[in-house]
């Protein structure tokens, strides 16, 4: 029996929007990469996380079409769900903290697969883009809403042929934009998701947002043929208010060679 928690990460202030995330907390019935990739494809969420060690936060990350070594919204969501001070994707240890309604992770820009960061003249031009726009490669389209205040309008288009035409809220792309601009940002992405960022030294960026438990009836896909017995796990929202350790980044000794660097 697999338990699947469905979250929405980088929600707006009223709890709407955010990116859908599936978290499999007991992945023993999906012990290898092939079975995990098949389940991620069947579920169809932007990313699905398999929690291999809930105490240490060891996680395995998948889009519907590939395995990742790092991804922004899955790590923010998993840190919130498991109430962790760090998570361990394949790329290395990522520190997390909770600050009021926001959960934050700290990551490095060089962990992220390069994107095309294209600035448009106005938010209206970003809004008018088709999904996806013509072209190849991961496109992050953005425009200033209020440059002085660091407010950005953005949309993300993976353009990788896995059925995800537009990414509602992508922490990895927000990280790259923050590193490129060298300043803290308040990003409205997709239909209305909110991502907060702050740059640090040497390519380090902190990414934060709200996480909510999604309504299973509204978000659960049809049970996949390859995953009999899948059920949505009940969850009581985390209310812990304990203090957090200072955040930092610990680089791994090596990165697994056959996973995509970031999502």
Rosetta silent file (secondary structure, phi, psi, omega in degrees, C-alpha in Angstrom):
SEQUENCE: XXXXXXXXXXXXXXXXXXXXXXXXXXXXXXXXXXXXXXXXXXXXXXXXXXXXXXXXXXXXXXXXXXXXXXXXXXXXXXXXXXXXXXXXXXXXXXXXXXXXXXXXXXXXXXXXXXXXXXXXXXXXXXXXXXXXXXXXXXXXXXXXXXXXXXXXXXXXXXXXXXXXXXXXXXXXXXXXXXXXXXXXXXXXXXXXXXXXXXXXXXXXXXXXXXXXXXXXXXXXXXXXXXXXXXXXXXXXXXXXXXXXXXXXXXXXXXXXXXXXXXX
SCORE:     score description
SCORE:     0.000 S_00000001
   1 L     0.000  122.513  178.250    0.000    0.000    0.000 S_00000001
   2 L   -97.627  136.148  173.422    1.474    3.339   -1.063 S_00000001
   3 E  -101.379  129.025 -178.483    0.551    6.520    0.809 S_00000001
   4 E  -120.773  114.216  170.711    0.439    9.621   -1.347 S_00000001
   5 E   -91.798  132.798  179.126    0.298   13.081    0.172 S_00000001
   6 E  -112.187  120.009 -178.081   -0.690   15.738   -2.357 S_00000001
   7 E  -114.967  163.613  166.626    0.538   19.253   -1.614 S_00000001
   8 E  -123.087  125.072 -171.354    0.406   22.614   -3.291 S_00000001
   9 E  -114.998  139.861 -175.807    3.669   24.538   -3.009 S_00000001
  10 E    70.803   45.598  178.970    4.236   28.293   -3.474 S_00000001
  11 E   -69.868  159.667  172.077    0.582   29.144   -2.857 S_00000001
  12 L   -72.778  173.293 -177.308   -0.771   32.677   -2.991 S_00000001
  13 L   -61.066  -27.624  179.047   -1.645   34.488    0.232 S_00000001
  14 L   -90.689    7.825  177.591   -5.215   33.199    0.136 S_00000001
  15 L    87.656   -2.536  179.741   -4.019   29.600   -0.239 S_00000001
  16 L   -84.778  169.954  175.744   -4.894   29.269   -3.930 S_00000001
  17 L    63.896 -148.354 -172.002   -2.656   28.197   -6.796 S_00000001
  18 L    87.003  162.586 -178.258    0.780   26.702   -6.141 S_00000001
  19 E   -93.129  133.154  178.646    2.389   23.742   -7.855 S_00000001
  20 E   -70.204  137.433 -179.451    0.965   20.274   -7.282 S_00000001
  21 E  -137.845  128.069  172.469    3.382   17.860   -5.621 S_00000001
  22 E   -98.190  132.867  179.180    2.970   14.173   -4.889 S_00000001
  23 E  -123.824  115.137  176.783    4.920   12.780   -1.921 S_00000001
  24 E   -94.740  107.528 -174.222    5.185    9.005   -1.469 S_00000001
  25 L   -83.317  -18.198  177.780    6.207    8.567    2.164 S_00000001
  26 L  -130.342   85.584 -172.189    6.563    4.767    2.044 S_00000001
  27 H   -90.941   21.926 -175.723    8.113    3.882   -1.331 S_00000001
  28 H   -62.257  -26.976  177.396    9.060    0.284   -0.540 S_00000001
  29 H   -80.535   -4.502  173.191    6.732   -0.977   -3.260 S_00000001
  30 L  -124.213   71.562 -170.146    8.669    1.244   -5.726 S_00000001
  31 L   -79.469  -15.931 -174.939   12.225    0.199   -4.855 S_00000001
  32 L  -124.677  170.265 -175.334   13.952    1.027   -8.139 S_00000001
  33 H   -65.729  -35.542 -178.077   14.174    3.918  -10.561 S_00000001
  34 H   -64.509  -44.047 -179.255   12.100    2.234  -13.251 S_00000001
  35 H   -70.548  -33.963  178.140    9.096    1.675  -10.960 S_00000001
  36 H   -70.323  -41.535  177.160    9.369    5.187   -9.524 S_00000001
  37 H   -62.952  -39.834  178.996    9.582    6.755  -12.946 S_00000001
  38 H   -63.730  -42.284  179.665    6.543    4.755  -14.057 S_00000001
  39 H   -67.231  -42.099  178.192    4.519    5.900  -11.044 S_00000001
  40 H   -60.036  -39.180  178.115    5.559    9.546  -11.523 S_00000001
  41 H   -66.838  -40.492  179.707    4.439    9.334  -15.150 S_00000001
  42 H   -65.653  -41.966 -178.620    1.101    7.767  -14.154 S_00000001
  43 H   -69.305  -40.978  174.167    0.408   10.381  -11.486 S_00000001
  44 L    79.430   11.774  175.508    1.308   13.250  -13.809 S_00000001
  45 L   -72.553  161.951  178.866    2.259   15.820  -11.158 S_00000001
  46 L   -54.820  -46.445  172.025    4.975   18.334  -11.994 S_00000001
  47 E  -140.693  151.727  172.571    7.184   16.367   -9.604 S_00000001
  48 E  -124.569  133.341 -178.682    6.748   13.330   -7.372 S_00000001
  49 E  -107.969  133.875  173.032    8.952   12.802   -4.315 S_00000001
  50 E  -109.640  120.801 -175.413    9.817    9.388   -2.874 S_00000001
  51 E   -92.797  105.689 -178.293   10.896    9.625    0.779 S_00000001
  52 E   -85.372  -24.934  177.177   13.560    7.003    1.436 S_00000001
  53 E  -147.352   99.723 -175.537   14.405    8.190    4.965 S_00000001
  54 L   -69.309  -22.937  179.523   11.842   10.466    6.664 S_00000001
  55 L   -75.823  -42.762  179.970   14.084   11.172    9.663 S_00000001
  56 L   -92.339  -10.780  179.906   17.059   12.376    7.623 S_00000001
  57 L    75.770   29.886  177.321   14.977   13.693    4.733 S_00000001
  58 E   -76.869  122.271 -173.603   16.577   11.488    2.068 S_00000001
  59 E  -132.747  156.366  177.121   14.430   11.917   -1.052 S_00000001
  60 E  -123.935  131.546 -168.468   14.315   10.830   -4.697 S_00000001
  61 E  -117.757  135.337 -179.427   12.790   13.278   -7.213 S_00000001
  62 E  -140.556  139.284  161.159   10.987   12.615  -10.504 S_00000001
  63 L   -89.602  178.195  175.098    9.091   14.529  -13.158 S_00000001
  64 L   -60.479  -19.194 -175.034    6.733   12.514  -15.391 S_00000001
  65 L  -122.621   -7.873 -175.414    9.673   11.944  -17.748 S_00000001
  66 L  -157.378  163.310  175.324   12.963   12.085  -15.855 S_00000001
  67 E   -95.003  143.984 -177.390   14.800   11.805  -12.537 S_00000001
  68 E  -117.229  152.582  171.226   16.174   14.976  -10.941 S_00000001
  69 L   -94.737  -23.655  178.383   19.056   15.663   -8.586 S_00000001
  70 L  -150.836  145.590  171.936   17.537   18.942   -7.359 S_00000001
  71 L  -157.216  143.078 -172.598   14.193   20.726   -7.647 S_00000001
  72 H   -72.705  -62.204 -172.266   12.848   23.732   -5.763 S_00000001
  73 H   -67.477  -31.231  175.966    9.174   23.211   -4.976 S_00000001
  74 H   -63.831  -35.462 -179.373    9.494   19.477   -4.117 S_00000001
  75 H   -75.765  -37.218  173.981   12.124   20.226   -1.457 S_00000001
  76 H   -61.835  -46.455 -179.032   10.151   23.125    0.012 S_00000001
  77 H   -64.427  -42.944 -178.807    7.042   20.933    0.129 S_00000001
  78 H   -67.934  -39.823  177.087    8.806   17.925    1.632 S_00000001
  79 H   -60.343  -39.474  177.605   10.535   20.044    4.303 S_00000001
  80 H   -67.631  -47.191 -175.438    7.111   21.416    5.291 S_00000001
  81 H   -62.418  -44.450 -175.386    5.374   18.042    5.249 S_00000001
  82 H   -95.456   -0.372  178.385    7.990   16.215    7.333 S_00000001
  83 L    55.744   56.153 -173.391    8.907   19.248    9.480 S_00000001
  84 L  -105.398  153.850  173.509   12.596   18.929    8.651 S_00000001
  85 L   -95.007  -10.770  172.809   15.608   21.156    9.174 S_00000001
  86 E  -158.739  154.065  173.855   17.309   19.691    6.107 S_00000001
  87 E  -127.063  154.521 -173.609   16.480   17.503    3.128 S_00000001
  88 E  -126.306   82.407  169.259   18.841   15.277    1.153 S_00000001
  89 E   -75.698  175.790 -178.244   18.158   15.041   -2.588 S_00000001
  90 L   -57.797  -27.012 -176.171   20.850   13.415   -4.766 S_00000001
  91 L   -72.290  -22.536 -178.809   22.688   16.727   -5.212 S_00000001
  92 E   143.738 -173.505 -178.191   23.505   17.036   -1.481 S_00000001
  93 E   -78.683  132.288 -179.818   22.216   18.380    1.829 S_00000001
  94 E  -122.657  117.769  179.865   19.805   21.322    1.595 S_00000001
  95 E   -76.427  148.539 -179.888   18.994   23.226    4.773 S_00000001
  96 E  -131.529  155.664  173.540   15.427   24.308    5.444 S_00000001
  97 E  -148.123  159.190  178.632   13.740   26.687    7.860 S_00000001
  98 E  -120.176  129.875 -176.011   10.196   27.742    8.709 S_00000001
  99 E  -134.227   95.608 -176.693    9.335   31.398    9.227 S_00000001
 100 L    63.009 -124.544 -178.284    5.674   32.007    9.986 S_00000001
 101 L   -85.830   -0.511 -176.127    3.622   30.881    7.013 S_00000001
 102 E  -108.002  141.028  171.059    6.685   30.438    4.779 S_00000001
 103 E  -112.109  135.774 -174.195    9.021   27.467    4.378 S_00000001
 104 E  -123.420  147.219  166.843   12.476   28.172    2.961 S_00000001
 105 E  -126.624  158.715  177.821   15.315   26.153    1.488 S_00000001
 106 E  -118.842  127.447 -173.726   18.835   27.266    0.647 S_00000001
 107 E  -142.756  172.849 -178.685   20.410   26.037   -2.591 S_00000001
 108 E  -108.485  142.105  179.372   23.122   26.792   -5.122 S_00000001
 109 H   -62.737  -32.250 -177.667   22.565   28.203   -8.587 S_00000001
 110 H   -76.837   -0.024  171.484   25.014   25.714  -10.112 S_00000001
 111 H   -81.796  -12.406 -169.157   22.714   22.848   -9.040 S_00000001
 112 L  -100.563  134.095  173.105   20.116   23.999  -11.554 S_00000001
 113 L   -59.389  133.316 -179.042   19.910   23.030  -15.219 S_00000001
 114 L   -55.653  141.534  173.761   20.356   26.221  -17.282 S_00000001
 115 L  -118.514  161.139  169.071   17.193   27.968  -18.424 S_00000001
 116 E   -88.114  111.114  179.346   16.562   30.648  -21.010 S_00000001
 117 E   -96.151  105.313 -174.373   15.700   33.698  -18.886 S_00000001
 118 E  -112.228  120.413  178.095   13.862   36.075  -21.222 S_00000001
 119 E   -87.534  134.130  175.583   12.785   39.501  -20.057 S_00000001
 120 L  -109.300  162.572 -172.916    9.634   41.006  -21.570 S_00000001
 121 L   -71.557  -25.909 -175.536    8.629   44.643  -21.591 S_00000001
 122 L  -154.603  158.103  173.779    5.523   44.234  -19.440 S_00000001
 123 H   -58.288  -32.018  179.832    3.525   41.696  -17.415 S_00000001
 124 H   -62.560  -37.109  177.899    0.859   41.869  -20.121 S_00000001
 125 H   -67.680  -37.521  175.791    3.319   40.469  -22.665 S_00000001
 126 H   -64.449  -44.235 -179.920    4.164   37.597  -20.324 S_00000001
 127 H   -61.943  -30.764 -174.817    0.456   36.906  -19.787 S_00000001
 128 L   -81.103   -7.426 -177.868   -0.156   36.835  -23.548 S_00000001
 129 L   -66.263  140.328  172.972    2.343   34.036  -24.258 S_00000001
 130 L   -72.792  163.312  179.926    0.894   30.720  -25.500 S_00000001
 131 L  -119.046  110.318   -5.371    1.589   27.578  -23.497 S_00000001
 132 L   -89.158  160.176  173.345    4.147   26.588  -24.494 S_00000001
 133 L   -67.902  157.496  175.736    5.663   29.284  -26.729 S_00000001
 134 L   -60.156  151.123  177.544    7.435   28.095  -29.889 S_00000001
 135 L   124.128 -179.196 -178.427   11.061   27.100  -29.469 S_00000001
 136 L  -125.731  155.977  177.843   13.229   24.638  -27.613 S_00000001
 137 L    88.668  158.066 -176.751   14.712   24.537  -24.147 S_00000001
 138 L   -69.311  117.601 -177.952   13.408   25.548  -20.731 S_00000001
 139 E  -107.761  127.103  171.027   12.008   29.110  -20.976 S_00000001
 140 E  -113.748  105.202 -178.259   11.465   31.377  -17.982 S_00000001
 141 E   -93.552  130.007 -175.831    9.578   34.433  -19.249 S_00000001
 142 E  -147.144  160.044  175.669    9.528   37.388  -16.881 S_00000001
 143 E  -151.872  153.488  175.276    8.856   41.099  -16.597 S_00000001
 144 E   -73.329  130.945  165.388    9.056   43.676  -13.836 S_00000001
 145 E   -89.283  -39.974  177.257    5.779   44.492  -12.121 S_00000001
 146 E  -152.905   96.299 -173.668    7.561   46.928   -9.797 S_00000001
 147 L   -63.003  -39.897 -178.619   11.326   46.991  -10.245 S_00000001
 148 L   -61.691  -35.917 -178.681   11.986   49.185   -7.217 S_00000001
 149 L   -90.321   -3.886 -179.417   10.103   46.751   -4.979 S_00000001
 150 L    74.632   23.105 -178.803   11.577   43.639   -6.633 S_00000001
 151 E   -91.844  128.792 -173.130    8.184   42.397   -7.801 S_00000001
 152 E  -125.651  141.491  168.748    8.282   40.123  -10.871 S_00000001
 153 E  -104.757  130.303 -175.169    5.660   38.546  -13.122 S_00000001
 154 E  -145.375  156.772  170.362    6.858   35.229  -14.570 S_00000001
 155 E  -140.752  146.915 -176.761    5.785   32.063  -16.372 S_00000001
 156 E  -121.339  133.350 -176.125    7.765   28.864  -16.853 S_00000001
 157 E  -129.868  104.551 -177.264    7.709   26.546  -19.883 S_00000001
 158 L   -62.346  -38.766 -179.475    9.737   23.297  -19.684 S_00000001
 159 L    47.887   49.279 -179.886    9.338   22.466  -23.421 S_00000001
 160 L  -119.170    8.030  171.862   10.724   18.969  -22.831 S_00000001
 161 L    74.024   23.388 -179.858    7.928   16.903  -24.368 S_00000001
 162 L  -107.672   16.390  178.360    6.694   15.184  -21.200 S_00000001
 163 L    90.854   -6.109  177.277    3.169   16.613  -21.232 S_00000001
 164 L   -96.440   98.768 -177.576    3.912   19.547  -18.900 S_00000001
 165 L   -74.901  -36.434 -179.265    3.240   22.599  -21.074 S_00000001
 166 L  -142.666  136.076  178.187    3.628   25.150  -18.275 S_00000001
 167 E   -93.492  117.994 -174.369    5.150   24.928  -14.811 S_00000001
 168 L   -63.996  -38.481 -176.170    2.894   26.773  -12.371 S_00000001
 169 L  -157.325  103.973 -173.960    5.607   27.580   -9.803 S_00000001
 170 L  -114.905  113.247 -179.824    9.238   26.580  -10.251 S_00000001
 171 H   -67.598  -33.153 -178.099   11.746   27.297   -7.530 S_00000001
 172 H   -63.625  -44.997  178.978   14.733   26.316   -9.682 S_00000001
 173 H   -67.071  -38.652  176.454   14.020   28.953  -12.322 S_00000001
 174 H   -61.626  -36.844  176.785   13.323   31.555   -9.626 S_00000001
 175 H   -60.966  -46.251 -179.091   16.701   30.689   -8.117 S_00000001
 176 H   -64.833  -40.559  179.236   18.472   31.315  -11.429 S_00000001
 177 H   -65.180  -40.130  178.537   16.694   34.633  -11.986 S_00000001
 178 H   -63.360  -43.113  178.878   17.594   35.758   -8.473 S_00000001
 179 H   -64.553  -38.481 -179.296   21.230   34.827   -8.974 S_00000001
 180 H   -69.086  -38.962 -177.457   21.307   36.662  -12.321 S_00000001
 181 H   -86.459  -21.732  177.288   19.714   39.848  -10.958 S_00000001
 182 L    68.809   33.575 -179.227   21.542   39.736   -7.629 S_00000001
 183 L  -153.077  160.472  177.654   18.605   40.891   -5.533 S_00000001
 184 L   -69.133  142.189 -176.970   15.661   39.614   -3.498 S_00000001
 185 E  -130.126  149.879  170.622   12.528   38.977   -5.522 S_00000001
 186 E  -119.761  101.439 -168.957    8.803   38.575   -4.943 S_00000001
 187 E  -103.301  128.810  168.448    7.667   36.528   -7.941 S_00000001
 188 E  -102.024  115.743 -175.961    4.113   35.936   -9.103 S_00000001
 189 E  -120.280  154.061  176.139    4.228   32.952  -11.438 S_00000001
 190 L    62.818 -134.095 -178.109    1.645   31.045  -13.449 S_00000001
 191 L   -78.182  -15.940 -179.131   -1.960   31.729  -12.481 S_00000001
 192 L   157.239   18.545  178.372   -1.010   33.448   -9.221 S_00000001
 193 E   -71.251  153.887 -178.487    1.572   31.437   -7.279 S_00000001
 194 E  -122.668  128.691  177.306    4.034   33.342   -5.073 S_00000001
 195 E  -125.955  127.912  175.536    7.763   32.630   -4.719 S_00000001
 196 E  -106.418  142.142  179.872   10.066   34.670   -2.476 S_00000001
 197 E  -139.951  158.775  174.643   13.825   34.634   -2.950 S_00000001
 198 E  -150.357  129.012 -179.642   16.946   36.194   -1.479 S_00000001
 199 E   -80.584  151.734  173.428   20.513   35.941   -2.831 S_00000001
 200 L  -126.679 -167.409 -178.164   23.504   35.025   -0.715 S_00000001
 201 L   -77.355  153.654  169.365   27.241   34.764   -1.368 S_00000001
 202 L    57.369   42.924  175.542   28.888   32.524   -3.965 S_00000001
 203 L    78.109   11.444  177.531   25.772   31.553   -5.920 S_00000001
 204 E   -88.002  136.497  179.094   23.671   30.638   -2.874 S_00000001
 205 E  -136.080  138.557  174.415   19.983   31.598   -3.013 S_00000001
 206 E   -99.661  135.402 -177.124   17.203   31.129   -0.482 S_00000001
 207 E  -124.615  130.861 -177.640   13.769   30.206   -1.856 S_00000001
 208 E  -138.640  157.462  176.779   10.572   30.401    0.170 S_00000001
 209 E  -176.236  175.621  178.551    6.835   30.002   -0.116 S_00000001
 210 E   -87.600  148.344  176.420    3.628   28.732    1.404 S_00000001
 211 E  -126.941  138.328  177.895    2.648   25.062    1.374 S_00000001
 212 E  -133.332  148.635  170.471   -0.882   23.694    1.708 S_00000001
 213 E   -74.728  124.831 -179.290   -2.358   20.219    1.797 S_00000001
 214 L   -77.612  158.872  175.133   -4.358   19.839   -1.411 S_00000001
 215 L   -75.211  115.760 -177.630   -7.871   18.430   -1.496 S_00000001
 216 H   -56.170  -39.495 -177.529   -7.472   14.760   -2.472 S_00000001
 217 H   -64.082  -28.015 -176.096  -10.843   14.685   -4.239 S_00000001
 218 H   -89.745  -23.032 -170.275   -9.818   17.615   -6.406 S_00000001
 219 H  -116.560  -15.352 -176.136   -6.267   16.610   -7.232 S_00000001
 220 L   -74.047  127.190  176.536   -6.026   12.818   -7.247 S_00000001
 221 L   -75.931  174.301  174.291   -5.785   11.357  -10.753 S_00000001
 222 L   -59.967  140.818 -177.820   -7.429    8.088  -11.748 S_00000001
 223 L   -55.471  126.403 -177.583   -5.650    5.187  -10.004 S_00000001
 224 L   -70.663  143.409  179.701   -2.751    4.141  -12.242 S_00000001
 225 L   -62.531  -31.160 -177.009   -2.773    0.605  -13.584 S_00000001
 226 L   -82.015   -3.289 -175.306    0.867    0.195  -12.584 S_00000001
 227 L  -134.537   66.028  178.627    0.202    1.192   -8.967 S_00000001
 228 L   -63.665  145.407  177.103   -2.671   -0.826   -7.453 S_00000001
 229 L    84.907    4.578  178.990   -3.606    0.055   -3.907 S_00000001
 230 L   -65.777  133.495  176.723   -2.476    3.680   -4.103 S_00000001
 231 E  -140.079  153.963  177.269   -4.321    5.816   -1.591 S_00000001
 232 E   -81.154  128.421 -178.422   -4.212    9.387   -0.436 S_00000001
 233 L   -85.708  136.654  174.179   -2.877    9.627    3.113 S_00000001
 234 L   -68.892  152.431 -177.737   -4.681   11.859    5.612 S_00000001
 235 L  -149.370  131.679  171.629   -2.554   14.621    7.048 S_00000001
 236 L   -92.331  125.894 -176.900   -2.962   17.097    9.859 S_00000001
 237 L   -54.979  142.151 -179.180   -1.260   20.378    8.907 S_00000001
 238 L   -67.869  134.315  179.204    2.026   21.007   10.725 S_00000001
 239 L  -122.856   10.257 -177.987    1.794   23.483   13.559 S_00000001
 240 L   -60.507  135.839  177.940    5.309   23.218   14.970 S_00000001
 241 L  -119.498   17.670 -175.221    6.765   26.565   15.939 S_00000001
 242 L   -69.065  155.553 -177.456   10.172   25.430   17.171 S_00000001
 243 L   -70.947  158.789 -176.417   13.220   27.403   16.183 S_00000001
 244 L  -112.142  155.234  173.905   15.349   26.367   13.232 S_00000001
 245 L   -70.513  153.270  172.143   19.053   25.925   12.746 S_00000001
 246 L   -57.374  139.858 -175.856   20.878   28.546   10.688 S_00000001
 247 L   -87.366  149.947 -179.403   20.652   27.513    7.061 S_00000001
 248 L  -160.256  179.317  179.346   23.643   26.592    4.921 S_00000001
 249 E  -125.660  130.745  174.948   24.591   24.366    2.039 S_00000001
 250 E  -110.980  119.961 -178.714   26.714   21.211    2.270 S_00000001
 251 E   -77.877  143.152  178.515   28.147   20.047   -1.045 S_00000001
 252 L   -77.147  164.004  173.844   28.115   16.303   -1.770 S_00000001
 253 L   -69.240  -34.873 -179.625   31.204   14.241   -2.494 S_00000001
 254 L  -156.784  151.991  176.550   29.722   13.271   -5.859 S_00000001
 255 L  -103.805  136.243  178.978   26.540   13.718   -7.853 S_00000001
 256 L   -58.510  132.578 -169.354   24.834   10.690   -9.324 S_00000001
 257 L   -79.413  -17.890 -171.687   25.677   10.814  -13.039 S_00000001
 258 L  -108.593   29.857  175.321   22.417    9.524  -14.527 S_00000001
 259 L  -123.999  148.286  177.986   19.940   12.033  -13.136 S_00000001
 260 E   -67.748  136.321 -172.953   18.941   15.393  -14.554 S_00000001
 261 L   -61.333  -31.666 -176.570   20.602   18.163  -12.483 S_00000001
 262 L  -161.682  160.509  177.654   17.480   20.137  -11.652 S_00000001
 263 L  -128.304    0.000    0.000   13.795   20.607  -12.183 S_00000001
